[in-house]
Amino acid sequence: MELTQEQKIYEQVVQKAWNDNEFKKMLIANPEETIENFTGGKITLPEGKTLVVIDQANVEAYERDKDKVYFVIPENKLENLDQKNTITTYNLLLY
C-alpha cells in the first residue's frame, strides 16, 4: 500500500521529533512554522483552525477543541527497533 504525501510528511516529522529533542520542542511550540521549515512546503488548514502538536509520551489527557487540528507525536515504544518500518503502523492523527 502506497503512502499518501500527507502520511510521508507525518512519518518524516515524527521520525525527526523522535530523534531530535530541540526539533520536538520547536514543533510543539510553533508547529506550522516548524513543519513548513522542515518540509519546505506550506500547511493549509481549514479556515478558523489552528494546529496543535501533542507529545503522547508526556501527556496523560487533553481536552479536545473543535477549532484545533491535533498532530500527535506517538510515544516511541520501539526505540531499539527499526523505526522506519514501524512508524507506518501509526495512523495520521489529525482530528
Short mmCIF file of N, CA and C in Angstrom, two decimals:
data_model
loop_
_atom_site.label_atom_id
_atom_site.label_comp_id
_atom_site.label_asym_id
_atom_site.label_seq_id
_atom_site.Cartn_x
_atom_site.Cartn_y
_atom_site.Cartn_z
N MET A 1 0.84 -1.18 0.00
CA MET A 1 0.00 0.00 0.00
C MET A 1 0.89 1.24 0.00
N GLU A 2 0.67 2.10 -0.95
CA GLU A 2 1.44 3.34 -1.12
C GLU A 2 0.97 4.38 -0.11
N LEU A 3 1.94 5.07 0.52
CA LEU A 3 1.60 6.14 1.46
C LEU A 3 1.22 7.39 0.69
N THR A 4 0.27 8.15 1.25
CA THR A 4 -0.08 9.44 0.67
C THR A 4 1.03 10.44 1.01
N GLN A 5 1.03 11.58 0.34
CA GLN A 5 2.02 12.63 0.63
C GLN A 5 1.90 13.08 2.08
N GLU A 6 0.68 13.23 2.59
CA GLU A 6 0.48 13.63 3.99
C GLU A 6 1.08 12.60 4.95
N GLN A 7 0.89 11.32 4.66
CA GLN A 7 1.43 10.27 5.51
C GLN A 7 2.96 10.27 5.48
N LYS A 8 3.54 10.53 4.31
CA LYS A 8 5.00 10.59 4.20
C LYS A 8 5.55 11.75 5.02
N ILE A 9 4.89 12.90 4.95
CA ILE A 9 5.32 14.06 5.73
C ILE A 9 5.18 13.76 7.22
N TYR A 10 4.05 13.19 7.61
CA TYR A 10 3.83 12.83 9.01
C TYR A 10 4.95 11.91 9.49
N GLU A 11 5.28 10.91 8.69
CA GLU A 11 6.34 9.96 9.04
C GLU A 11 7.67 10.68 9.23
N GLN A 12 8.01 11.58 8.33
CA GLN A 12 9.27 12.31 8.41
C GLN A 12 9.32 13.20 9.64
N VAL A 13 8.22 13.90 9.93
CA VAL A 13 8.16 14.80 11.08
C VAL A 13 8.27 14.01 12.38
N VAL A 14 7.55 12.91 12.48
CA VAL A 14 7.60 12.09 13.70
C VAL A 14 9.01 11.51 13.89
N GLN A 15 9.61 11.01 12.83
CA GLN A 15 10.98 10.48 12.92
C GLN A 15 11.93 11.55 13.46
N LYS A 16 11.83 12.76 12.90
CA LYS A 16 12.69 13.87 13.33
C LYS A 16 12.42 14.21 14.80
N ALA A 17 11.16 14.24 15.19
CA ALA A 17 10.81 14.56 16.59
C ALA A 17 11.32 13.49 17.54
N TRP A 18 11.26 12.22 17.13
CA TRP A 18 11.77 11.14 17.97
C TRP A 18 13.28 11.24 18.17
N ASN A 19 13.98 11.73 17.17
CA ASN A 19 15.44 11.73 17.19
C ASN A 19 16.08 13.06 17.55
N ASP A 20 15.29 14.12 17.65
CA ASP A 20 15.84 15.46 17.87
C ASP A 20 14.95 16.22 18.84
N ASN A 21 15.38 16.28 20.11
CA ASN A 21 14.57 16.93 21.15
C ASN A 21 14.34 18.41 20.88
N GLU A 22 15.33 19.10 20.32
CA GLU A 22 15.16 20.52 20.02
C GLU A 22 14.09 20.71 18.95
N PHE A 23 14.10 19.86 17.94
CA PHE A 23 13.08 19.92 16.90
C PHE A 23 11.70 19.66 17.52
N LYS A 24 11.62 18.67 18.42
CA LYS A 24 10.34 18.36 19.07
C LYS A 24 9.83 19.56 19.86
N LYS A 25 10.71 20.24 20.57
CA LYS A 25 10.31 21.42 21.34
C LYS A 25 9.79 22.52 20.41
N MET A 26 10.50 22.74 19.29
CA MET A 26 10.05 23.75 18.32
C MET A 26 8.73 23.35 17.69
N LEU A 27 8.56 22.06 17.41
CA LEU A 27 7.34 21.54 16.82
C LEU A 27 6.14 21.78 17.73
N ILE A 28 6.32 21.55 19.00
CA ILE A 28 5.24 21.76 19.97
C ILE A 28 4.95 23.25 20.15
N ALA A 29 6.00 24.06 20.20
CA ALA A 29 5.82 25.50 20.42
C ALA A 29 5.26 26.23 19.21
N ASN A 30 5.69 25.85 18.02
CA ASN A 30 5.27 26.55 16.81
C ASN A 30 5.15 25.54 15.67
N PRO A 31 4.10 24.72 15.67
CA PRO A 31 4.01 23.60 14.75
C PRO A 31 3.98 23.96 13.27
N GLU A 32 3.19 24.95 12.88
CA GLU A 32 3.08 25.26 11.46
C GLU A 32 4.42 25.72 10.89
N GLU A 33 5.05 26.67 11.55
CA GLU A 33 6.33 27.19 11.07
C GLU A 33 7.40 26.10 11.05
N THR A 34 7.45 25.27 12.09
CA THR A 34 8.45 24.22 12.18
C THR A 34 8.27 23.20 11.05
N ILE A 35 7.04 22.77 10.81
CA ILE A 35 6.79 21.79 9.74
C ILE A 35 7.08 22.41 8.38
N GLU A 36 6.67 23.66 8.18
CA GLU A 36 6.93 24.32 6.92
C GLU A 36 8.43 24.47 6.67
N ASN A 37 9.19 24.85 7.70
CA ASN A 37 10.64 24.98 7.55
C ASN A 37 11.29 23.62 7.28
N PHE A 38 10.80 22.59 7.93
CA PHE A 38 11.36 21.24 7.78
C PHE A 38 11.07 20.65 6.40
N THR A 39 9.84 20.84 5.92
CA THR A 39 9.44 20.22 4.66
C THR A 39 9.63 21.13 3.45
N GLY A 40 9.73 22.42 3.69
CA GLY A 40 9.81 23.36 2.58
C GLY A 40 8.48 23.60 1.91
N GLY A 41 7.41 23.10 2.52
CA GLY A 41 6.06 23.26 1.96
C GLY A 41 5.20 24.11 2.87
N LYS A 42 4.05 24.49 2.37
CA LYS A 42 3.09 25.30 3.10
C LYS A 42 1.98 24.42 3.66
N ILE A 43 1.61 24.64 4.92
CA ILE A 43 0.50 23.92 5.53
C ILE A 43 -0.77 24.74 5.32
N THR A 44 -1.79 24.09 4.84
CA THR A 44 -3.08 24.74 4.66
C THR A 44 -4.09 24.04 5.56
N LEU A 45 -4.56 24.76 6.56
CA LEU A 45 -5.57 24.24 7.49
C LEU A 45 -6.93 24.80 7.11
N PRO A 46 -7.98 24.10 7.50
CA PRO A 46 -9.32 24.66 7.28
C PRO A 46 -9.44 26.02 7.97
N GLU A 47 -10.23 26.89 7.40
CA GLU A 47 -10.42 28.23 7.96
C GLU A 47 -10.87 28.15 9.42
N GLY A 48 -10.25 28.96 10.26
CA GLY A 48 -10.60 29.03 11.67
C GLY A 48 -9.96 27.95 12.53
N LYS A 49 -9.11 27.11 11.94
CA LYS A 49 -8.45 26.03 12.69
C LYS A 49 -7.00 26.39 12.98
N THR A 50 -6.48 25.91 14.10
CA THR A 50 -5.06 26.04 14.43
C THR A 50 -4.50 24.65 14.64
N LEU A 51 -3.21 24.51 14.41
CA LEU A 51 -2.54 23.23 14.55
C LEU A 51 -1.92 23.12 15.93
N VAL A 52 -2.19 22.03 16.63
CA VAL A 52 -1.65 21.78 17.96
C VAL A 52 -0.89 20.45 17.91
N VAL A 53 0.35 20.45 18.39
CA VAL A 53 1.14 19.22 18.44
C VAL A 53 1.17 18.73 19.87
N ILE A 54 0.88 17.45 20.04
CA ILE A 54 0.85 16.82 21.36
C ILE A 54 1.88 15.69 21.37
N ASP A 55 2.74 15.68 22.38
CA ASP A 55 3.69 14.59 22.56
C ASP A 55 3.01 13.54 23.43
N GLN A 56 2.57 12.48 22.83
CA GLN A 56 1.82 11.44 23.53
C GLN A 56 2.60 10.87 24.71
N ALA A 57 3.91 10.86 24.62
CA ALA A 57 4.73 10.30 25.70
C ALA A 57 4.65 11.14 26.97
N ASN A 58 4.25 12.41 26.85
CA ASN A 58 4.25 13.31 28.01
C ASN A 58 2.87 13.84 28.38
N VAL A 59 1.84 13.31 27.80
CA VAL A 59 0.51 13.84 28.05
C VAL A 59 -0.43 12.72 28.50
N GLU A 60 -1.02 12.91 29.63
CA GLU A 60 -1.99 11.93 30.14
C GLU A 60 -3.32 12.10 29.41
N ALA A 61 -3.79 13.32 29.37
CA ALA A 61 -5.08 13.60 28.72
C ALA A 61 -5.08 15.04 28.26
N TYR A 62 -5.88 15.33 27.31
CA TYR A 62 -6.02 16.70 26.84
C TYR A 62 -7.48 16.91 26.47
N GLU A 63 -7.88 18.15 26.54
CA GLU A 63 -9.25 18.48 26.21
C GLU A 63 -9.32 18.89 24.75
N ARG A 64 -10.12 18.19 23.97
CA ARG A 64 -10.23 18.50 22.55
C ARG A 64 -11.01 19.78 22.33
N ASP A 65 -10.56 20.53 21.36
CA ASP A 65 -11.19 21.79 20.98
C ASP A 65 -11.54 21.69 19.50
N LYS A 66 -12.77 21.94 19.14
CA LYS A 66 -13.22 21.76 17.75
C LYS A 66 -12.56 22.74 16.79
N ASP A 67 -11.91 23.77 17.29
CA ASP A 67 -11.24 24.75 16.43
C ASP A 67 -9.76 24.45 16.24
N LYS A 68 -9.32 23.30 16.69
CA LYS A 68 -7.91 22.93 16.57
C LYS A 68 -7.76 21.63 15.80
N VAL A 69 -6.65 21.52 15.10
CA VAL A 69 -6.28 20.29 14.41
C VAL A 69 -5.11 19.73 15.20
N TYR A 70 -5.23 18.50 15.68
CA TYR A 70 -4.22 17.91 16.54
C TYR A 70 -3.29 17.00 15.74
N PHE A 71 -2.00 17.21 15.92
CA PHE A 71 -0.94 16.38 15.33
C PHE A 71 -0.28 15.70 16.51
N VAL A 72 -0.42 14.40 16.63
CA VAL A 72 0.08 13.67 17.79
C VAL A 72 1.39 12.97 17.46
N ILE A 73 2.42 13.25 18.25
CA ILE A 73 3.68 12.51 18.14
C ILE A 73 3.48 11.25 18.97
N PRO A 74 3.38 10.08 18.33
CA PRO A 74 3.14 8.87 19.12
C PRO A 74 4.32 8.56 20.03
N GLU A 75 4.01 7.95 21.14
CA GLU A 75 5.06 7.53 22.07
C GLU A 75 5.97 6.55 21.35
N ASN A 76 7.27 6.74 21.49
CA ASN A 76 8.24 5.88 20.82
C ASN A 76 8.56 4.69 21.72
N LYS A 77 7.73 3.68 21.67
CA LYS A 77 7.92 2.48 22.48
C LYS A 77 8.89 1.51 21.82
N LEU A 78 9.26 1.80 20.59
CA LEU A 78 10.07 0.87 19.81
C LEU A 78 11.44 1.47 19.50
N GLU A 79 12.02 2.18 20.46
CA GLU A 79 13.28 2.89 20.23
C GLU A 79 14.40 1.99 19.72
N ASN A 80 14.42 0.76 20.11
CA ASN A 80 15.51 -0.12 19.72
C ASN A 80 15.23 -0.91 18.46
N LEU A 81 14.03 -0.72 17.89
CA LEU A 81 13.68 -1.42 16.66
C LEU A 81 13.83 -0.49 15.47
N ASP A 82 13.63 -0.99 14.32
CA ASP A 82 13.72 -0.21 13.09
C ASP A 82 12.52 0.72 13.00
N GLN A 83 12.70 1.99 13.35
CA GLN A 83 11.61 2.95 13.39
C GLN A 83 11.03 3.19 12.01
N LYS A 84 11.82 3.15 10.98
CA LYS A 84 11.34 3.41 9.63
C LYS A 84 10.22 2.43 9.25
N ASN A 85 10.35 1.19 9.67
CA ASN A 85 9.35 0.19 9.32
C ASN A 85 8.16 0.19 10.27
N THR A 86 8.35 0.65 11.49
CA THR A 86 7.26 0.59 12.46
C THR A 86 6.39 1.83 12.48
N ILE A 87 6.93 2.98 12.07
CA ILE A 87 6.14 4.20 12.14
C ILE A 87 4.93 4.16 11.22
N THR A 88 5.02 3.43 10.14
CA THR A 88 3.91 3.38 9.20
C THR A 88 2.70 2.66 9.79
N THR A 89 2.88 1.99 10.93
CA THR A 89 1.73 1.34 11.57
C THR A 89 0.84 2.35 12.28
N TYR A 90 1.35 3.56 12.53
CA TYR A 90 0.55 4.60 13.17
C TYR A 90 -0.28 5.30 12.11
N ASN A 91 -1.48 5.66 12.47
CA ASN A 91 -2.33 6.42 11.57
C ASN A 91 -2.02 7.89 11.70
N LEU A 92 -2.32 8.65 10.68
CA LEU A 92 -2.18 10.08 10.74
C LEU A 92 -3.26 10.58 11.70
N LEU A 93 -2.82 11.16 12.80
CA LEU A 93 -3.76 11.53 13.86
C LEU A 93 -4.12 13.01 13.76
N LEU A 94 -4.81 13.35 12.70
CA LEU A 94 -5.32 14.71 12.56
C LEU A 94 -6.82 14.65 12.77
N TYR A 95 -7.29 15.32 13.79
CA TYR A 95 -8.71 15.30 14.10
C TYR A 95 -9.29 16.63 13.64
#
